[in-house]
mmCIF file of C-alpha atoms in Angstrom:
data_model
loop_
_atom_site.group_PDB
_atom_site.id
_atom_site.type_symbol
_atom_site.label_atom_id
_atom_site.label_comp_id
_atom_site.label_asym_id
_atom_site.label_seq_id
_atom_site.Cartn_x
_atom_site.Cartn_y
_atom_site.Cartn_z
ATOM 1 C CA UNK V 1 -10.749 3.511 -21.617
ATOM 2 C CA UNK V 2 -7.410 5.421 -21.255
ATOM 3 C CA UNK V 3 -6.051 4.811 -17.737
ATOM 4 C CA UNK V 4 -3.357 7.730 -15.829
ATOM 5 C CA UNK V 5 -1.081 6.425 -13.912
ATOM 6 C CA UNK V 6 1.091 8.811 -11.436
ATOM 7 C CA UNK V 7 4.291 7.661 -9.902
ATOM 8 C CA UNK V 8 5.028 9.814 -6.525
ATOM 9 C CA UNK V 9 8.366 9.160 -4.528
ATOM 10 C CA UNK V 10 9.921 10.654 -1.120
ATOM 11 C CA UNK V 11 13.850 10.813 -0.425
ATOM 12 C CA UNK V 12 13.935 11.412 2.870
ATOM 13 C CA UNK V 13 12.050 10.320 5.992
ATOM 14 C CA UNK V 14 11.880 14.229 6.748
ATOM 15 C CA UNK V 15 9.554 14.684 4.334
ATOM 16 C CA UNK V 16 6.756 12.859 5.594
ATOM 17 C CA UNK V 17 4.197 14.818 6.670
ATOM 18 C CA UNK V 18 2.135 12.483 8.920
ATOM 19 C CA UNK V 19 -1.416 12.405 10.178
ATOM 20 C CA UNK V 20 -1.994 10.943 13.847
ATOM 21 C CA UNK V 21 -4.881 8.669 14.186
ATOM 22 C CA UNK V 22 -7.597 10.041 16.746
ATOM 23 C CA UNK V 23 -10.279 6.680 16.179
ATOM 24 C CA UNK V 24 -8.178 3.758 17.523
ATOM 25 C CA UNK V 25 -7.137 1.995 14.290
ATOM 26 C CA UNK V 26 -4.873 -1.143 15.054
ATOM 27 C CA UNK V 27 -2.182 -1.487 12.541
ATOM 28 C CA UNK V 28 -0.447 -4.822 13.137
ATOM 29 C CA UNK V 29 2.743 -6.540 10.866
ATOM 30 C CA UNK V 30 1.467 -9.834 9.373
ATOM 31 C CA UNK V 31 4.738 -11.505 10.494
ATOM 32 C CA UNK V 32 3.528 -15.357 9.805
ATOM 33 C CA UNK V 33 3.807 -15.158 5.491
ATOM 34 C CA UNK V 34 0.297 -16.681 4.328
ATOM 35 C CA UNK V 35 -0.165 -16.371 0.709
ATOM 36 C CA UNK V 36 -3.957 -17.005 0.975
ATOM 37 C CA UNK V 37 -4.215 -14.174 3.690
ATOM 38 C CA UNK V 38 -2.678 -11.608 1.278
ATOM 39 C CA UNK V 39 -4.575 -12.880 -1.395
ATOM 40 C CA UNK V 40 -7.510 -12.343 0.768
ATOM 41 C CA UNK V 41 -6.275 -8.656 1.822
ATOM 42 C CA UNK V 42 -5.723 -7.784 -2.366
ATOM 43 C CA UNK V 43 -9.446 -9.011 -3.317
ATOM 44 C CA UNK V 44 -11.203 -7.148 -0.171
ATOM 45 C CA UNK V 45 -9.186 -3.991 -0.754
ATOM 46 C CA UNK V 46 -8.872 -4.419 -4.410
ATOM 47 C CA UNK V 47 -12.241 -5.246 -5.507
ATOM 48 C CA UNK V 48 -13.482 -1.748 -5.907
ATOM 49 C CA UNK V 49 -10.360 -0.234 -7.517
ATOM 50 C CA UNK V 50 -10.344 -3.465 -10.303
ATOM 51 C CA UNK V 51 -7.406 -4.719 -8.826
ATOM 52 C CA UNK V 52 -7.426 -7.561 -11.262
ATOM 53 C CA UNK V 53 -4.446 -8.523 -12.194
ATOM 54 C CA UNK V 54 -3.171 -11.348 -9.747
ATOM 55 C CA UNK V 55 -6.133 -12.762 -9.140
ATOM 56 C CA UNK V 56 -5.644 -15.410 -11.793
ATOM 57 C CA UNK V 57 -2.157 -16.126 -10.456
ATOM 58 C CA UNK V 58 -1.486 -19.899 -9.616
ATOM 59 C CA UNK V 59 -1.548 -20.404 -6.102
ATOM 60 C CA UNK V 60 2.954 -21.379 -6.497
ATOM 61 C CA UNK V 61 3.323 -17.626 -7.794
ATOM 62 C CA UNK V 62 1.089 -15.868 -4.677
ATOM 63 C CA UNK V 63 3.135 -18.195 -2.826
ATOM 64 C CA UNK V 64 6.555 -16.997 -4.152
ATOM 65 C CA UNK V 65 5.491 -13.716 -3.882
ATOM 66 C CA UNK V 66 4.249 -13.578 -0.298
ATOM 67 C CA UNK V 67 7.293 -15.540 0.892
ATOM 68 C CA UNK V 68 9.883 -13.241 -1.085
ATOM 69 C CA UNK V 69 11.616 -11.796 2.949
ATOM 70 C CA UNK V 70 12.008 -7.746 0.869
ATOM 71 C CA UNK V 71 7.974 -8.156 1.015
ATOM 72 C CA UNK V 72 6.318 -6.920 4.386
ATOM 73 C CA UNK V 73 2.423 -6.724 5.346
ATOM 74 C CA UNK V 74 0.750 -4.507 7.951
ATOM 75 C CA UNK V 75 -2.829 -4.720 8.848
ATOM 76 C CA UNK V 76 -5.507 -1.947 9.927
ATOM 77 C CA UNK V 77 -8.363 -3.336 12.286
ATOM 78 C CA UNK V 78 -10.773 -0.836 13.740
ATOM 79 C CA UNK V 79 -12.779 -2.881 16.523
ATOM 80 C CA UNK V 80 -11.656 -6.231 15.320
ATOM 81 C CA UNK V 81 -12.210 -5.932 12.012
ATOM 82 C CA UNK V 82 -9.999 -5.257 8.744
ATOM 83 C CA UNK V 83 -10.277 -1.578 8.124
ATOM 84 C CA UNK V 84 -7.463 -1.892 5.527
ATOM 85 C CA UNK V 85 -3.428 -3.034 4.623
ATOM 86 C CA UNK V 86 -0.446 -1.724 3.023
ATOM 87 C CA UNK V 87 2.373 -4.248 1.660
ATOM 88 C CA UNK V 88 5.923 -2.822 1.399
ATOM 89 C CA UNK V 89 8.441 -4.005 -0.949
ATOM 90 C CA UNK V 90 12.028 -3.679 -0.923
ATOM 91 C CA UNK V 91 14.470 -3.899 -3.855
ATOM 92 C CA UNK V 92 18.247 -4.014 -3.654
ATOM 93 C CA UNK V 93 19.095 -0.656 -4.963
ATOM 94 C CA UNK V 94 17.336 0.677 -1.511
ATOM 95 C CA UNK V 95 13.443 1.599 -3.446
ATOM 96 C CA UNK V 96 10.315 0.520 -0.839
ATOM 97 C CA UNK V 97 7.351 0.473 -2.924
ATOM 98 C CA UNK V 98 4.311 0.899 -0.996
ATOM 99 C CA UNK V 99 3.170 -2.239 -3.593
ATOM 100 C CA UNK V 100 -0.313 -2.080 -2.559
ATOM 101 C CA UNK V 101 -2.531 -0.284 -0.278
ATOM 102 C CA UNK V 102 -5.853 0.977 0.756
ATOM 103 C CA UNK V 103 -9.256 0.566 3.078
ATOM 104 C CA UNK V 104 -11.574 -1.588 3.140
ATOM 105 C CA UNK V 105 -14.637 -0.745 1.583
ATOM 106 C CA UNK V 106 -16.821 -0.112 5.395
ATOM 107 C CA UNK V 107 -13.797 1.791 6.239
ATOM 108 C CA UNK V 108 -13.070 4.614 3.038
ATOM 109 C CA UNK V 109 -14.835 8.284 4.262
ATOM 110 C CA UNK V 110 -14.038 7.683 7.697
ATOM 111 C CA UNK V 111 -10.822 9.601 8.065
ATOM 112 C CA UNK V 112 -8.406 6.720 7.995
ATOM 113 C CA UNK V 113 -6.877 6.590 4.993
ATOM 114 C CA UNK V 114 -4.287 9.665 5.712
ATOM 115 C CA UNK V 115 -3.096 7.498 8.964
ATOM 116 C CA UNK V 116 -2.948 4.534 7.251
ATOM 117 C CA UNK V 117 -0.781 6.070 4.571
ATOM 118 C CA UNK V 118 1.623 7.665 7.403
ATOM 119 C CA UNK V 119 2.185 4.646 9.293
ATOM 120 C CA UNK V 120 2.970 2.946 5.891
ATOM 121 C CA UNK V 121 5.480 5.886 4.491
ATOM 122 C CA UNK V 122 6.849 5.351 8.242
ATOM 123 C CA UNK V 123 7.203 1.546 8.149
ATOM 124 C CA UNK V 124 9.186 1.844 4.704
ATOM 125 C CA UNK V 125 11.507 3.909 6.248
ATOM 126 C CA UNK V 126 12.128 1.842 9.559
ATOM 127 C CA UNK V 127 13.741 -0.796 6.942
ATOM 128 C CA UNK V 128 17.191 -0.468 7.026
ATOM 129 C CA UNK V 129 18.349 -0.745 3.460
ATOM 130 C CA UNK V 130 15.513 1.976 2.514
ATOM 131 C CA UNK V 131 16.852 4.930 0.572
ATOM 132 C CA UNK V 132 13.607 5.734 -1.376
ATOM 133 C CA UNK V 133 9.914 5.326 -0.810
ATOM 134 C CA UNK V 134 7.631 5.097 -3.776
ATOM 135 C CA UNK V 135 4.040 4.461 -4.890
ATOM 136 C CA UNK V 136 1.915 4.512 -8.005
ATOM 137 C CA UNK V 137 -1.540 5.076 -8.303
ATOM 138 C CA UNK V 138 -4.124 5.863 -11.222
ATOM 139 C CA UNK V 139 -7.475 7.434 -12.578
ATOM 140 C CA UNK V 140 -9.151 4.197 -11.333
ATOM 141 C CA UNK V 141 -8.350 4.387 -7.825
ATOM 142 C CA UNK V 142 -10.202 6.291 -5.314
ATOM 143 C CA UNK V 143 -10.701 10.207 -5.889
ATOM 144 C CA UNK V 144 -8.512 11.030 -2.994
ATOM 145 C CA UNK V 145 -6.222 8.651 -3.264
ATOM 146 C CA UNK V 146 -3.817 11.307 -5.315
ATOM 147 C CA UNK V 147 -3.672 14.071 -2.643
ATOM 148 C CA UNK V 148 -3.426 11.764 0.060
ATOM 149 C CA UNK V 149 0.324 10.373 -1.155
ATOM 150 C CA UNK V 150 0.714 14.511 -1.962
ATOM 151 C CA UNK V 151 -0.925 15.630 1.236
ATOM 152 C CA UNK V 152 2.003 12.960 3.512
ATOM 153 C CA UNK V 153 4.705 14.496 1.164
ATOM 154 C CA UNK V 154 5.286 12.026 -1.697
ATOM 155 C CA UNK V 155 5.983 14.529 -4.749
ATOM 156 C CA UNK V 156 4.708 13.245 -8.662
ATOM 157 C CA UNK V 157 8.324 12.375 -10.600
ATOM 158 C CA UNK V 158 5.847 10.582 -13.398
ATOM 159 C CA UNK V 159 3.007 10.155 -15.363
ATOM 160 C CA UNK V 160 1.951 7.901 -17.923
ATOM 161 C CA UNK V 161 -1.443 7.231 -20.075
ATOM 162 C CA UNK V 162 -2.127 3.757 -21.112
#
C-alpha cells in the first residue's frame, strides 16, 4: 500500500489561526517525565492511525526519549478522562515538531480536535528557542486531520509517497 505523507510548517506565531474551545476540554503539561505514561498516550491515540513504530522499542529507548528536556507533553481531559495529547519537540536550529498528536478514539467527531491543535501550535511557540513549528501527517491518519493543520494556518512545504 503506497502511503502520502505531507509535511506542513508555520513561521510565525501570527499565523495561527486558532479555534477557542466552547466544551470544557482540560489541557494540562505532563511536567513529571514518565516514559510508560507516554507510551500509554502513543498506543491509546495511536492505535487507530497504526502508529506502530515504537511500540517495540526497549523500555531504555522510551526512556531516553521521554526524558530528552527539548521533548514536552500536554494532555486533553474532558470530564476526567483523556480526550487526547500532543508532544512537542524542540531541536537546536529553533524547529518544534508537533511529534505526535491526536484524540482519543471516544473523543474524534466531537469538535475537539481544531482546539487541541491550537493550543498545541500555541504551546510550540511559548518555547523560547522556537523559530519554526512543524508537523507531518499521512493518508493513514484521520480524514480531517489534513485541513485541520491547514485550517490553524500550517501551509504544505512537502510531500512524499512511500
Amino acid at each position: 500500500m503506497k502511503v502520502r505523507t505531507y509535511y506542513l510548517e508555520m513561521n510565525t506565531p501570527e499565523e495561527l489561526i486558532e479555534k477557542t474551545d466552547p466544551r470544557g476540554l482540560a489541557i494540562v503539561e505532563a511536567k513529571i517525565n514518565e516514559f510508560r505514561f507516554n507510551k500509554f498516550l502513543y498506543q491509546l491515540i495511536g492505535e487507530q492511525w497504526a502508529w506502530v513504530d515504537k511500540l517495540s522499542l526497549p523500555e531504555a529507548e522510551w526512556e531516553a526519549y521521554v526524558e530528552n528536556p527539548d521533548l514536552r507533553t500536554w494532555v486533553a481531559y474532558y470530564e476526567g478522562t483523556i480526550a487526547g495529547y500532543f508532544e512537542l519537540n524542540t531541536n537546536e536550529s529553533g524547529d518544534t515538531e508537533i511529534a505526535y498528536f491526536g484524540l482519543a478514539p471516544n473523543f474524534i467527531g466531537k469538535g475537539f480536535g481544531g482546539y487541541l491543535l491550537s493550543q498545541a501550535i500555541s504551546n510550540a511557540w511559548k518555547i523560547t528557542k522556537t523559530k519554526r513549528v512543524w508537523v507531518h501527517t499521512c493518508s493513514l491518519d484521520h480524514d480531517s486531520a489534513l485541513s485541520n493543520y491547514k485550517a490553524r494556518g500550517l501551509k504544505l512545504y512537502k510531500q512524499e509517497i512511500a
